[in-house]
PDB file of C-alpha atoms and ligand atoms in Angstrom:
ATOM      1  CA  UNK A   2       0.000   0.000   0.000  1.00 79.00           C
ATOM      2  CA  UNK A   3       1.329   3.512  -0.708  1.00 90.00           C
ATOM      3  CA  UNK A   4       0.616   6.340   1.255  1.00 98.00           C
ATOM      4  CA  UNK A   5       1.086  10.154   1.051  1.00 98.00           C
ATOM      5  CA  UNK A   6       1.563  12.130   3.931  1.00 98.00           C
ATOM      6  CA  UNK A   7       1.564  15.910   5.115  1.00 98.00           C
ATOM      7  CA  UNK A   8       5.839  16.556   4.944  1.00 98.00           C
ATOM      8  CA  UNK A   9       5.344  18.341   8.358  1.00 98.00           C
ATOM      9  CA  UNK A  10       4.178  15.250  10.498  1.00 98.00           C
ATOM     10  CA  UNK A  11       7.039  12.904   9.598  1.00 98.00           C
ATOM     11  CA  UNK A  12       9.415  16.197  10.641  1.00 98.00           C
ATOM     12  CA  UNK A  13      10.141  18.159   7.753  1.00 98.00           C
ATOM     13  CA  UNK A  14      10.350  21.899   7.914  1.00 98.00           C
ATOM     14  CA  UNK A  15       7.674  22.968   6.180  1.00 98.00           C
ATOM     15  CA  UNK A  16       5.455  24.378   8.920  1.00 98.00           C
ATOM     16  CA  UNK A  17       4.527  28.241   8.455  1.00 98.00           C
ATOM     17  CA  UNK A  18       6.968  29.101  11.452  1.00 98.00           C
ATOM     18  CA  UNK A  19       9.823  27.003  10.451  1.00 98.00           C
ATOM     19  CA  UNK A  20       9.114  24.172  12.311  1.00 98.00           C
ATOM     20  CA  UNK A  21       7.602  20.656  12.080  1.00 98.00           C
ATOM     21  CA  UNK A  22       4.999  18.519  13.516  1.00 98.00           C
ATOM     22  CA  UNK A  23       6.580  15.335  14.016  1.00 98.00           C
ATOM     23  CA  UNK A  24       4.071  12.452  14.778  1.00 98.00           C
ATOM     24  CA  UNK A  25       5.143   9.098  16.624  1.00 98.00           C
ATOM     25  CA  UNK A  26       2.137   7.274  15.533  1.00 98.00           C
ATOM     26  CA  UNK A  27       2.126   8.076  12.242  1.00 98.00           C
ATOM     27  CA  UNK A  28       6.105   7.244  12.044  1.00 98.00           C
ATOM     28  CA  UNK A  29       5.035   3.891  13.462  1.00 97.00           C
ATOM     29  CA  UNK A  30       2.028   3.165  11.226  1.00 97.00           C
ATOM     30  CA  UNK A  31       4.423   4.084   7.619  1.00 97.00           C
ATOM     31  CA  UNK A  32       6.933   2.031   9.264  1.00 96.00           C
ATOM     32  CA  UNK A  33       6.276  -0.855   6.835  1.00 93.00           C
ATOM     33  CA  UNK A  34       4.783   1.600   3.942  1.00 94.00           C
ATOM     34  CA  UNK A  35       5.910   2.829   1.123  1.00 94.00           C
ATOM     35  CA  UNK A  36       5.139   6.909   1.412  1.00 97.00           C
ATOM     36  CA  UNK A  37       5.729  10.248  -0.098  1.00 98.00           C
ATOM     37  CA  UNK A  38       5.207  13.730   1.210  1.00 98.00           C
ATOM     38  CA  UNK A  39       3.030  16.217   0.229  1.00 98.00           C
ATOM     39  CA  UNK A  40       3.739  20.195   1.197  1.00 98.00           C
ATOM     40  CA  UNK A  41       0.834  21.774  -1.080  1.00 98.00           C
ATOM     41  CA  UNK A  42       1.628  25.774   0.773  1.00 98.00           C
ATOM     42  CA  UNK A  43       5.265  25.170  -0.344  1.00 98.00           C
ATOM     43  CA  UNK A  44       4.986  23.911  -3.207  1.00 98.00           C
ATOM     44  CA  UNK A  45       2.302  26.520  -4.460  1.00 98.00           C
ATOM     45  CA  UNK A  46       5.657  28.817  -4.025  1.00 98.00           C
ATOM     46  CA  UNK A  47       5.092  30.182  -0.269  1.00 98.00           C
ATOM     47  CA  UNK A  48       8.182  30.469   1.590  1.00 98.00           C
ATOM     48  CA  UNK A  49       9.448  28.916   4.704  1.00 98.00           C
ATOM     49  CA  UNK A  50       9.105  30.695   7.320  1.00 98.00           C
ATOM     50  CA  UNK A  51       5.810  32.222   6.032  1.00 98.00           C
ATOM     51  CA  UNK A  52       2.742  34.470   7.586  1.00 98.00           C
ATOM     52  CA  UNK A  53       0.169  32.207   8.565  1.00 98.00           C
ATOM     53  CA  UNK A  54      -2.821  31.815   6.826  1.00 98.00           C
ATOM     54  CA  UNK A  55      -6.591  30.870   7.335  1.00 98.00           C
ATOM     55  CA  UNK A  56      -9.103  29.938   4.879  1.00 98.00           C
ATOM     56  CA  UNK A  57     -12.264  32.105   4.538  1.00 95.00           C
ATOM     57  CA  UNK A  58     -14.358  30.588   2.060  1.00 94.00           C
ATOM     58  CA  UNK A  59     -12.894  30.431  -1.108  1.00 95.00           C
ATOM     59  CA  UNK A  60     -10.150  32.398  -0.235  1.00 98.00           C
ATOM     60  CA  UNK A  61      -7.360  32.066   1.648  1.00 98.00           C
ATOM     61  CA  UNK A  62      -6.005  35.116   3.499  1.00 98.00           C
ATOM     62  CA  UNK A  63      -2.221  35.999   5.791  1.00 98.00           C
ATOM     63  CA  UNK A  64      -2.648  37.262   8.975  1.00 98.00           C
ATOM     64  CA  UNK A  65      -1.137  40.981   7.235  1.00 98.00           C
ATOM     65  CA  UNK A  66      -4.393  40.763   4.925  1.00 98.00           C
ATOM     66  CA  UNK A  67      -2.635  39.534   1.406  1.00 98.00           C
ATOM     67  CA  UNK A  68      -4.979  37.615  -1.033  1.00 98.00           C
ATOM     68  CA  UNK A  69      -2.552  33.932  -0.767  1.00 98.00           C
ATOM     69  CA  UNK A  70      -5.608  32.483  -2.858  1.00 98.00           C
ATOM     70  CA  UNK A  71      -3.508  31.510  -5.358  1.00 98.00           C
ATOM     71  CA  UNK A  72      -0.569  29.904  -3.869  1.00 98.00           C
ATOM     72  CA  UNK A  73      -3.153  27.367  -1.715  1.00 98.00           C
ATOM     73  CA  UNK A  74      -4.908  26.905  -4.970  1.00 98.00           C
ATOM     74  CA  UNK A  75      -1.887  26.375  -7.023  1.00 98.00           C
ATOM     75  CA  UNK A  76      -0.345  24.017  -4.499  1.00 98.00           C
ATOM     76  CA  UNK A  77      -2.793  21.757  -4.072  1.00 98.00           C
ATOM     77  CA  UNK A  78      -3.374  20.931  -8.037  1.00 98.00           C
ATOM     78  CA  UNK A  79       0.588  20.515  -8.194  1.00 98.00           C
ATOM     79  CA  UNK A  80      -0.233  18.092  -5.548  1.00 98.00           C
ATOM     80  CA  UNK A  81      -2.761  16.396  -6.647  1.00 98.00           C
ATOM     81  CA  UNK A  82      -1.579  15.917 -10.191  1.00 97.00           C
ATOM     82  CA  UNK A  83       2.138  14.205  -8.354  1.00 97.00           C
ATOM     83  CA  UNK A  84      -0.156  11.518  -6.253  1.00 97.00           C
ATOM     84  CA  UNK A  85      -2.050  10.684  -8.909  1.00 96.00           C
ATOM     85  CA  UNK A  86       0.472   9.660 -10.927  1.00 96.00           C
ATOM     86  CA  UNK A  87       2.002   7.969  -8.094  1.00 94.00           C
ATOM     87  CA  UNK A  88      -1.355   5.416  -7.857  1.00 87.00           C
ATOM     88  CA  UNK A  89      -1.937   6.808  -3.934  1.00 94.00           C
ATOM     89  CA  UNK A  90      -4.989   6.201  -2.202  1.00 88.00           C
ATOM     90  CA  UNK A  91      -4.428   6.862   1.398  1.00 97.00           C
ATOM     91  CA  UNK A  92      -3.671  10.936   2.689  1.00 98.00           C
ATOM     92  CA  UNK A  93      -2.558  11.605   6.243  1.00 98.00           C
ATOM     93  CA  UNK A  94      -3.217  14.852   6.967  1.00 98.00           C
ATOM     94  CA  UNK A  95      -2.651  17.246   9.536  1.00 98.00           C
ATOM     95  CA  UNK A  96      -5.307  18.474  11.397  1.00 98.00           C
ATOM     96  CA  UNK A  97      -6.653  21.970  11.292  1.00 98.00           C
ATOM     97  CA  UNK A  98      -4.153  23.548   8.610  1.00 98.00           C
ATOM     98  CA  UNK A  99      -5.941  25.396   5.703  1.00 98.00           C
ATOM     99  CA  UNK A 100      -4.155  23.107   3.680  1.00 98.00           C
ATOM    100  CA  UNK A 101      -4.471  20.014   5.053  1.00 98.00           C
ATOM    101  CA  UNK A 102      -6.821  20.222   7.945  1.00 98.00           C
ATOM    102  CA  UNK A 103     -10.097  18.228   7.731  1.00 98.00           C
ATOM    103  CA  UNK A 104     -13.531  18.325   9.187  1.00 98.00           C
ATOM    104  CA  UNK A 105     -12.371  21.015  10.978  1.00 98.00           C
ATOM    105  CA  UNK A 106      -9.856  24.370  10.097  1.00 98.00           C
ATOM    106  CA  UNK A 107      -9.929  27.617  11.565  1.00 98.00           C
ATOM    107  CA  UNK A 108     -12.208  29.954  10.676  1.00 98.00           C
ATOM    108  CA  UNK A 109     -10.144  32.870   9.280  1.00 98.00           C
ATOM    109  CA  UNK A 110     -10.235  35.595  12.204  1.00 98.00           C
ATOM    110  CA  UNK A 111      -7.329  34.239  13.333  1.00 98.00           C
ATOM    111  CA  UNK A 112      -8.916  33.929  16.897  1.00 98.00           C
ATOM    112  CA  UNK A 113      -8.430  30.690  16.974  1.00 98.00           C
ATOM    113  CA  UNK A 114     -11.757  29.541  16.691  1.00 98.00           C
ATOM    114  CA  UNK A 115     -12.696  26.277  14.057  1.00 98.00           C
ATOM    115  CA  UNK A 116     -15.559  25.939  12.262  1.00 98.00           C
ATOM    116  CA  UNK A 117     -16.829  22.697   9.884  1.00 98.00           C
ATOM    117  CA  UNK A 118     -14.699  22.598   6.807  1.00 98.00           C
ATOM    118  CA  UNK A 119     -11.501  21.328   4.966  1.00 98.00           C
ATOM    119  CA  UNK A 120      -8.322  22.669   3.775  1.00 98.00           C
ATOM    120  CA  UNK A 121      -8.248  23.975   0.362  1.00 98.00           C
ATOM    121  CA  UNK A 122      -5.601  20.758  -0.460  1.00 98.00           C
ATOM    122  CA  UNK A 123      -8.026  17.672   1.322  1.00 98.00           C
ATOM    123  CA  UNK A 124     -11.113  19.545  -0.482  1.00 98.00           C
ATOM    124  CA  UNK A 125      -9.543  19.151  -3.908  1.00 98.00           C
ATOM    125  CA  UNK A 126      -8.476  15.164  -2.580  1.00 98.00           C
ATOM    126  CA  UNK A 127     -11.384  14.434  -1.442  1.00 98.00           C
ATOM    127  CA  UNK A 128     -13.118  15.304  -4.917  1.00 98.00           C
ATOM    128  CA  UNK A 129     -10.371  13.269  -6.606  1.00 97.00           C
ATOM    129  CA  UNK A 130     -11.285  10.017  -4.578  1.00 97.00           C
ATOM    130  CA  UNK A 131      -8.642   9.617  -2.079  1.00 97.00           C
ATOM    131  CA  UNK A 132      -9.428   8.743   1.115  1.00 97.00           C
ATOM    132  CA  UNK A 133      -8.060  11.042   4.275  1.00 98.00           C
ATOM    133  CA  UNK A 134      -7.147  10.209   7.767  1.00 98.00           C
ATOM    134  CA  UNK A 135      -6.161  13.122  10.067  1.00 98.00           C
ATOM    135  CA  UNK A 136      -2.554  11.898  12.541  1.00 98.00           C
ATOM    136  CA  UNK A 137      -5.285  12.013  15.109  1.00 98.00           C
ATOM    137  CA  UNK A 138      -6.954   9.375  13.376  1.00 98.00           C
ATOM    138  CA  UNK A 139      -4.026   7.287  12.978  1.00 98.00           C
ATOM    139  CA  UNK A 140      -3.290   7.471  16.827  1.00 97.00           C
ATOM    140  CA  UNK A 141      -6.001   5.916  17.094  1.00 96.00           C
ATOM    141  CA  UNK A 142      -5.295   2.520  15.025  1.00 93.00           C
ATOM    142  CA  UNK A 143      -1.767   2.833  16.068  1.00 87.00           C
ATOM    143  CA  UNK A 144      -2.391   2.363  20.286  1.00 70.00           C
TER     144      UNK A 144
HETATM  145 FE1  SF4 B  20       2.149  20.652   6.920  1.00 75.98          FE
HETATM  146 FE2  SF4 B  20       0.228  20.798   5.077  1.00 75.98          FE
HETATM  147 FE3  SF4 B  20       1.051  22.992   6.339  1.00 75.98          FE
HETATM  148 FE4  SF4 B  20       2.654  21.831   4.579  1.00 75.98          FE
HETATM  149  S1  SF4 B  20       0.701  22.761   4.132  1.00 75.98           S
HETATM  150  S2  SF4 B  20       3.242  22.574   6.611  1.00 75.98           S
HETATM  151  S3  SF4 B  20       2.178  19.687   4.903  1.00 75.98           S
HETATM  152  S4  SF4 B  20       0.019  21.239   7.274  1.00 75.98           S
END
């Protein structure tokens, strides 16, 4: 089985501050899988560090205001189009990004506050068949 996963959780830099999100459990469940990673804010050209972002709609806006819209958009076709290709079927996201997040992102008023929704990358994966587990979700099989 081949996997893709969010670059962030298996410790890559990618995160908007610099950093990572390193999961154990997800480590341990790709352990015996083959997996790539998926970065869809870098790779729709944003740089590392960045200004956070939230998704508002169909929009995605920085915490400084600027329309990133594009970038999100951009990032998560490039994405899309590479684990196709790559016969994927299984996403691990992480949680709450407006990327990646799913069920569940924050609501663009940078308060903190979630509402329902997905991250402008799981929407477009979702549409295109694959089938997404949050790390919180693979805690859960892992224990
Ligand atoms: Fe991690 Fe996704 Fe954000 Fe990239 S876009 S840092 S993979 S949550």
């Amino acid at each position: 089985m081949k996997v893709a996963v969010s670059a962030c959780l298996v410790g890559k830099n990618t995160k908007y501050n610099g950093g990572n999100n390193y999961n154990e459990a997800v480590m341990k469940y790709l352990l015996d899988k083959e997996y790539v990673t998926i970065c869809p804010e870098v790779i729709g050209g944003l740089p590392t560090p960045r200004i956070p972002s939230e998704r508002k709609g169909n929009k995605v806006i920085n915490k400084i205001g600027e329309d990133v819209t594009i970038n999100f958009f951009d990032g998560a076709q490039k994405e899309i189009e590479k684990l196709l290709k790559e016969s994927i079927n299984i996403i691990i996201v992480k949680e709450k990004s407006p990327s990646c997040g799913y069920k569940q992102i924050y609501d663009g008023t940078f308060t903190n506050t979630l509402t329902e929704g997905n991250g402008v990358f799981v929407d477009l994966a979702l549409q295109n068949g694959f089938i997404i587990y949050t790390e919180k979700d693979i805690e859960k099989m892992v224990d």
